[in-house]
Amino acid sequence: MGALRAGALAFLLLLLLGCLLPRRGPLRLVSGREEIKAGSRSSAKPMSPSDFLDKLMGRTSGYDARIRPNFKGPPVNVTCNIFINSFGSVTETTMDYRVNVFLRQQWNDPRLAYREYPDDSLDLDPSMLDSIWKPDLFFANEKGANFHEVTTDNKLLRIFKNGNVLYSIRLTLILSCPMDLKNFPMDIQTCTMQLESFGYTMNDLIFEWLEEQEAVQVAEGLTLPQFILRDEKDLGYCTKYYNTGKFTCIEVKFHLERQMGYYLIQMYIPSLLIVILSWVSFWINMDAAPARVGLGITTVLTMTTQSAGSRASLPKVSYVKAIDIWMAVCLLFVFAALLEYAAVNFVSRQHKEFMRLRRRQRRQRMEEELSRDSRFYLRGYGLGPCLQPKEGAGEGPGMCSPPAVLREGESLRRRYLDRAKRIDTVSRAVFPFTFLLFNIFYWVVYKVLRSEDIHMVP
């Protein structure tokens, strides 16, 4: 009986539950849907960067990198600026210079503007550069260039919310720099860097410099071996006109002032000492011919070698440089010192020639008188013809005595030796004084006058 009662109670409970469930069922379904909707809203996640990039510039985005922004519309304005990382290897023989720069370009591409992503800018991998349009910039005066790929491509790509694109790349360039070497090595050279569009005319693309203070930046502590890079850098435009159209071009001019310390030590001071050394021969006895000739020839050859060495590192230009004038004048002074001893030696030996001429003339005169008077004459040993005077007769015309000839020869010798010594004495003062005047004129012209003219040139 107890089991039957328990079963009946259970059955009644099931009936009651069955009656109640149909009434509360719809309410439970409605609340379940609300919970599902709330759960779906709470589980929504932001778009991933990969999906965002695919949507922005992927195949399904409709972006075409072959077409410039604002196609068939206004030209694209590209703002450029340069950071000079290193500057050096200015070569006179090839007239170029080597520079390492960070080239930065910025333009606006409305197709890359976005709102879906929360960040204000996106730094992308350099491989994405192939997926967007880029300006066709090249360096008009470039002779050689290379990219940097260690440890990876030295490129930067950044896209902003408003569609601005920043593209930065590191380059090492060898750029042409025509030089005027008339004032070498006291010259100031102006080297340019020209940035030009290769394929887009000014109807499609225009290059502009960033703000003047930030257009060209130089690394702190940048030094050059022989030059000082002046702070002022001229920014300008160099629009090019070709048969294919008008192309945008911008340029910057670097002013390089040469430091002549190296040339003072290697060229000017050694050549100055060689010239002074050649003057030592003026104090050497004129009879010491081997010493004076050897000193003169040595200084001339040394000066010639020095002059050739100064031209070895310079191009073969058709005009005269400042260092050419210095070397030519130094060589002229050294050669003049050698010729001075030739003049001294010639003058000191003139009395012998004069005595020989006098003896010949006297001999001819005596022969004429003897042939006319039929007198007897004797030939002395190197003393010329002398008549034998008769007893009680004085010396007739044409008669001579050995002591008289010797006295005359000695007086002539002393006279010409004094003239030769006077040449040496005058040279001791004239050569240094003339060289001093040349130095004053040379340094005033090239360091003061021409330097002012160069600084006045815009």
XYZ file of C-alpha atoms in Angstrom:
458
model
C 0.000 0.000 0.000
C 2.862 2.399 0.794
C 4.412 1.879 -2.645
C 1.097 2.600 -4.374
C 0.671 5.841 -2.465
C 4.190 6.994 -3.369
C 3.598 6.270 -7.042
C 0.295 8.137 -7.026
C 1.912 11.203 -5.467
C 4.651 11.196 -8.068
C 2.127 11.003 -10.863
C 0.155 13.919 -9.464
C 3.324 16.030 -9.256
C 4.132 15.324 -12.892
C 0.650 16.395 -13.963
C 0.973 19.641 -12.013
C 4.334 20.391 -13.632
C 2.935 19.636 -17.077
C 0.158 22.117 -16.510
C 2.479 24.854 -15.327
C 5.249 24.540 -17.995
C 3.175 25.661 -21.041
C 2.328 28.960 -19.272
C 5.935 29.924 -18.410
C 7.573 28.508 -21.555
C 7.165 31.626 -23.827
C 8.619 33.859 -21.146
C 11.693 31.663 -20.889
C 12.188 31.680 -24.696
C 12.077 35.475 -24.863
C 14.575 35.870 -22.075
C 16.857 33.320 -23.762
C 16.921 35.289 -27.013
C 17.765 38.461 -25.113
C 20.616 36.633 -23.427
C 21.909 35.394 -26.815
C 21.795 38.890 -28.304
C 23.568 40.383 -25.301
C 26.172 37.645 -25.461
C 26.812 38.303 -29.182
C 27.266 42.012 -28.501
C 29.653 41.365 -25.651
C 31.691 38.902 -27.751
C 32.265 41.423 -30.732
C 36.060 42.074 -31.254
C 37.931 44.953 -33.097
C 39.218 44.326 -36.610
C 42.689 42.775 -36.729
C 45.571 44.720 -38.403
C 45.830 42.114 -41.160
C 42.150 42.363 -42.006
C 42.349 46.132 -41.867
C 45.305 46.276 -44.270
C 43.578 43.877 -46.647
C 40.545 46.097 -46.593
C 42.646 49.265 -47.013
C 45.037 48.268 -49.781
C 44.462 44.595 -50.516
C 43.101 43.011 -53.659
C 39.510 43.460 -52.564
C 40.009 47.145 -51.582
C 40.045 48.467 -55.122
C 43.355 50.315 -54.514
C 45.561 50.470 -57.606
C 49.224 51.352 -56.976
C 49.689 52.114 -60.668
C 47.470 55.188 -60.479
C 48.556 58.338 -58.666
C 46.329 60.008 -56.061
C 43.864 62.571 -57.416
C 44.070 60.985 -60.853
C 42.947 63.432 -63.558
C 42.811 66.036 -60.811
C 45.256 68.471 -59.186
C 48.933 67.435 -58.967
C 50.256 65.586 -55.970
C 52.350 67.798 -53.682
C 55.300 65.847 -52.249
C 57.141 67.470 -49.349
C 60.790 66.436 -49.030
C 63.420 66.810 -46.359
C 66.911 65.364 -45.904
C 68.931 64.306 -42.888
C 72.660 64.166 -43.618
C 74.170 61.275 -41.738
C 77.720 61.632 -43.109
C 79.412 63.932 -45.610
C 82.845 63.318 -47.015
C 85.157 62.074 -49.741
C 85.147 65.309 -51.723
C 87.353 64.391 -54.702
C 88.889 67.088 -56.902
C 90.123 64.774 -59.660
C 86.652 63.396 -60.435
C 84.807 66.471 -59.129
C 82.253 64.668 -56.984
C 81.393 64.080 -53.344
C 79.974 61.246 -51.282
C 77.098 61.672 -48.856
C 74.946 59.367 -46.720
C 71.393 60.668 -46.213
C 67.955 59.823 -44.919
C 65.570 60.914 -47.688
C 62.045 61.572 -46.434
C 59.005 62.157 -48.649
C 55.482 62.922 -47.513
C 52.302 63.220 -49.579
C 48.558 62.724 -49.216
C 46.709 59.780 -50.736
C 42.963 60.059 -50.011
C 42.487 56.368 -50.847
C 44.520 55.456 -47.735
C 42.473 57.512 -45.270
C 40.744 55.367 -42.641
C 38.458 55.508 -39.568
C 38.010 51.867 -38.700
C 41.339 51.505 -36.917
C 41.856 53.266 -33.578
C 45.539 54.255 -34.035
C 46.366 57.648 -35.540
C 49.191 56.168 -37.644
C 50.410 52.820 -38.818
C 54.089 51.842 -39.187
C 54.157 49.210 -41.912
C 56.737 46.741 -43.132
C 58.877 47.942 -46.073
C 57.437 45.131 -48.172
C 54.150 47.067 -48.225
C 55.818 49.745 -50.355
C 55.064 47.677 -53.434
C 51.358 47.902 -52.633
C 51.044 51.693 -52.705
C 51.831 54.497 -55.140
C 55.185 56.281 -54.657
C 56.734 59.361 -56.313
C 59.329 58.616 -58.998
C 62.069 60.767 -57.426
C 65.674 60.541 -58.648
C 68.865 62.577 -58.139
C 69.649 64.539 -61.290
C 73.384 64.958 -60.579
C 73.944 61.442 -59.262
C 76.975 59.452 -60.447
C 76.470 56.410 -58.222
C 74.195 55.264 -55.417
C 73.326 52.226 -53.322
C 70.682 51.143 -50.837
C 71.368 49.698 -47.392
C 70.038 46.261 -46.489
C 71.905 45.408 -43.258
C 70.357 43.973 -41.224
C 67.156 44.622 -43.158
C 65.991 47.146 -45.743
C 66.610 50.627 -44.306
C 63.172 51.928 -45.246
C 60.258 53.358 -43.293
C 56.590 53.506 -44.297
C 54.017 55.262 -42.131
C 50.351 55.916 -42.985
C 48.245 58.458 -41.081
C 44.489 58.591 -40.539
C 43.981 61.493 -42.924
C 45.725 59.638 -45.764
C 49.160 61.209 -45.372
C 52.024 58.876 -46.269
C 55.572 59.193 -44.905
C 58.269 57.344 -46.823
C 61.873 57.424 -45.567
C 64.882 55.637 -47.035
C 68.610 55.582 -46.306
C 70.896 56.138 -49.307
C 74.596 56.553 -50.021
C 75.084 58.858 -52.990
C 78.006 59.956 -55.141
C 76.965 63.297 -56.607
C 78.632 65.427 -59.236
C 80.096 68.724 -58.019
C 81.711 70.953 -60.687
C 84.513 72.861 -58.943
C 86.267 76.136 -59.650
C 89.872 75.606 -58.548
C 91.326 79.006 -59.417
C 91.823 79.773 -55.710
C 92.933 76.258 -54.719
C 93.752 75.538 -51.885
C 92.069 78.672 -50.486
C 88.783 78.027 -52.264
C 85.135 77.678 -51.286
C 83.208 75.106 -53.286
C 79.441 74.983 -53.807
C 78.051 71.472 -54.289
C 74.428 70.888 -55.204
C 71.948 68.060 -54.717
C 69.047 68.013 -57.183
C 65.860 65.997 -56.642
C 63.761 65.577 -59.767
C 60.762 63.646 -61.030
C 61.582 61.242 -63.844
C 58.219 60.413 -65.406
C 55.548 62.724 -63.988
C 55.293 66.269 -65.338
C 54.291 69.199 -63.171
C 50.683 68.554 -64.137
C 50.828 65.396 -62.045
C 53.571 65.870 -59.432
C 55.244 68.773 -57.637
C 58.169 68.539 -55.214
C 58.489 71.012 -52.365
C 60.888 71.475 -49.472
C 59.723 71.159 -45.911
C 59.945 74.231 -43.702
C 63.287 75.944 -44.261
C 64.648 75.163 -40.808
C 63.851 71.464 -41.122
C 64.372 70.865 -44.845
C 68.038 69.887 -44.517
C 69.314 68.618 -41.188
C 72.894 67.672 -40.373
C 74.008 65.061 -37.859
C 75.491 66.558 -34.732
C 79.277 66.550 -34.691
C 79.609 66.029 -38.442
C 83.163 66.877 -39.586
C 85.008 66.700 -42.897
C 88.744 66.047 -43.353
C 89.605 69.108 -45.470
C 86.431 71.203 -45.457
C 84.089 73.033 -43.147
C 80.419 72.607 -44.020
C 78.939 76.069 -43.584
C 75.626 76.417 -41.801
C 73.816 78.285 -44.563
C 72.323 76.007 -47.183
C 70.540 77.503 -50.163
C 67.217 75.865 -50.971
C 65.632 76.461 -54.336
C 63.860 75.133 -57.390
C 65.474 73.878 -60.590
C 62.495 73.104 -62.812
C 63.655 71.207 -65.888
C 62.302 71.731 -69.397
C 62.654 68.818 -71.810
C 61.056 67.829 -75.089
C 58.774 65.532 -73.093
C 57.475 68.306 -70.821
C 58.170 70.381 -67.734
C 59.352 68.371 -64.723
C 59.508 69.394 -61.103
C 62.944 69.748 -59.504
C 64.217 71.046 -56.171
C 67.818 71.557 -55.080
C 69.978 72.347 -52.078
C 73.443 73.946 -52.261
C 76.141 73.036 -49.763
C 78.976 75.522 -49.208
C 82.300 73.836 -48.416
C 85.178 75.992 -47.183
C 88.558 74.319 -47.597
C 90.989 74.225 -44.703
C 94.542 74.684 -45.984
C 96.410 73.282 -42.983
C 97.347 70.148 -44.891
C 98.688 72.136 -47.843
C 100.640 74.483 -45.582
C 102.452 71.533 -44.041
C 102.893 69.490 -47.215
C 103.352 72.137 -49.916
C 103.899 75.725 -48.831
C 106.342 75.379 -45.940
C 108.625 72.785 -47.676
C 108.798 74.871 -50.853
C 109.523 77.987 -48.782
C 112.406 76.223 -47.046
C 113.788 75.011 -50.383
C 113.850 78.580 -51.690
C 115.639 79.785 -48.550
C 118.092 76.909 -48.861
C 118.997 78.012 -52.380
C 120.126 81.375 -50.956
C 122.860 79.662 -48.910
C 125.017 79.557 -52.057
C 125.372 83.364 -51.884
C 127.516 82.941 -48.760
C 129.676 80.146 -50.168
C 133.029 81.084 -51.699
C 132.775 81.559 -55.435
C 135.809 79.303 -55.926
C 133.849 76.354 -54.417
C 132.168 75.567 -57.722
C 131.187 71.944 -56.902
C 129.428 72.998 -53.699
C 127.477 75.865 -55.233
C 126.551 74.005 -58.415
C 125.525 70.902 -56.476
C 123.362 72.953 -54.099
C 121.699 74.790 -56.978
C 120.894 71.683 -58.987
C 119.610 69.847 -55.900
C 117.213 72.648 -54.979
C 115.948 72.933 -58.569
C 115.248 69.209 -58.814
C 113.611 69.129 -55.383
C 111.408 72.065 -56.291
C 110.436 70.398 -59.552
C 109.436 67.218 -57.701
C 107.464 69.253 -55.159
C 105.617 71.075 -57.916
C 104.733 67.822 -59.677
C 103.456 66.352 -56.409
C 101.136 69.304 -55.859
C 99.460 68.642 -59.210
C 99.133 64.888 -58.792
C 95.877 65.085 -56.794
C 94.262 67.738 -58.990
C 92.435 67.532 -62.316
C 94.120 68.696 -65.513
C 92.356 72.035 -65.847
C 93.262 74.672 -68.415
C 93.436 77.649 -66.022
C 96.093 78.603 -63.463
C 95.477 77.763 -59.814
C 96.786 79.615 -56.779
C 99.124 76.789 -55.849
C 100.469 76.730 -59.431
C 101.518 80.372 -59.115
C 103.251 79.673 -55.799
C 105.144 76.667 -57.110
C 106.123 78.439 -60.335
C 107.514 81.456 -58.493
C 109.404 79.248 -56.014
C 110.906 77.297 -58.912
C 111.820 80.584 -60.600
C 113.653 81.820 -57.481
C 115.561 78.563 -57.104
C 116.537 78.556 -60.769
C 117.554 82.221 -60.549
C 119.849 81.378 -57.634
C 121.565 78.779 -59.813
C 121.910 81.254 -62.670
C 123.308 83.822 -60.237
C 126.308 81.608 -59.568
C 126.788 81.142 -63.304
C 126.952 84.937 -63.629
C 129.353 85.203 -60.680
C 131.639 82.552 -62.107
C 131.591 84.171 -65.524
C 132.444 87.623 -64.164
C 135.225 86.290 -61.926
C 136.955 84.746 -64.971
C 136.600 87.735 -67.236
C 140.061 89.156 -66.322
C 141.741 86.138 -67.929
C 139.901 86.696 -71.155
C 140.666 90.398 -70.992
C 144.390 89.784 -70.427
C 144.457 87.286 -73.263
C 142.853 89.846 -75.546
C 145.327 92.553 -74.452
C 148.284 90.305 -75.151
C 146.964 89.484 -78.575
C 146.430 93.133 -79.401
C 149.875 94.070 -78.110
C 151.504 91.292 -80.103
C 149.770 92.431 -83.269
C 150.855 96.022 -82.678
C 154.451 95.046 -82.048
C 154.564 92.880 -85.155
C 153.305 95.791 -87.182
C 155.954 98.128 -85.754
C 158.762 95.598 -86.229
C 157.780 94.943 -89.757
C 157.805 98.669 -90.348
C 161.056 99.517 -88.516
C 162.823 96.173 -89.137
C 163.846 95.943 -85.531
C 164.766 92.889 -83.558
C 162.260 91.654 -81.033
C 162.038 88.825 -78.583
C 159.141 86.699 -77.522
C 158.921 86.345 -73.781
C 157.529 83.359 -72.069
C 153.889 84.252 -71.971
C 154.672 87.948 -71.516
C 154.042 89.066 -75.080
C 156.540 90.660 -77.468
C 158.938 93.095 -75.826
C 161.456 95.247 -77.611
C 165.068 95.345 -76.440
C 165.827 98.982 -75.850
C 169.176 100.325 -76.958
C 171.659 101.694 -74.455
C 170.717 105.122 -73.271
C 167.333 104.924 -74.920
C 164.090 104.958 -72.950
C 161.176 102.703 -73.455
C 159.724 103.319 -76.807
C 156.211 102.737 -77.892
C 155.158 99.165 -77.700
C 157.899 98.273 -75.245
C 156.803 96.407 -72.086
C 158.357 94.893 -69.048
C 157.263 91.738 -67.194
C 156.537 93.539 -63.881
C 154.235 96.018 -65.625
C 152.250 93.263 -67.268
C 151.916 91.409 -64.003
C 150.708 94.502 -62.192
C 148.146 95.174 -64.882
C 146.894 91.575 -64.804
C 146.603 91.612 -61.029
C 144.645 94.842 -61.045
C 142.257 93.462 -63.649
C 141.804 90.271 -61.713
C 140.974 92.151 -58.531
C 138.582 94.422 -60.371
C 136.565 91.536 -61.801
C 136.648 89.556 -58.559
C 135.232 92.583 -56.779
C 132.465 92.750 -59.344
C 131.673 89.059 -58.822
C 131.650 89.499 -55.046
C 129.392 92.513 -55.440
C 126.895 90.340 -57.345
C 126.827 87.895 -54.411
C 126.451 90.741 -51.933
C 123.564 92.303 -53.831
C 121.868 88.922 -54.277
C 121.893 88.342 -50.510
C 119.560 91.300 -50.127
C 117.646 91.359 -53.411
C 116.484 87.712 -53.412
C 114.955 87.707 -49.880
C 113.435 91.154 -50.326
C 111.838 90.235 -53.664
C 110.498 86.962 -52.282
C 109.053 88.828 -49.288
C 107.243 91.247 -51.602
C 105.855 88.321 -53.576
C 104.568 86.688 -50.364
C 102.818 89.875 -49.267
C 101.173 90.282 -52.648
C 100.255 86.579 -52.927
C 98.606 86.191 -49.524
C 96.819 89.531 -49.664
C 95.296 88.712 -53.051
C 94.194 85.154 -52.296
C 93.351 85.304 -48.599
C 91.815 88.787 -48.429
C 90.673 90.154 -51.772
C 89.529 86.990 -53.524
C 88.098 85.560 -50.321
C 85.877 88.639 -49.964
C 84.745 88.290 -53.581
C 83.803 84.653 -53.008
C 81.807 85.475 -49.875
C 79.933 88.212 -51.736
C 78.800 85.834 -54.479
C 75.198 84.722 -53.687
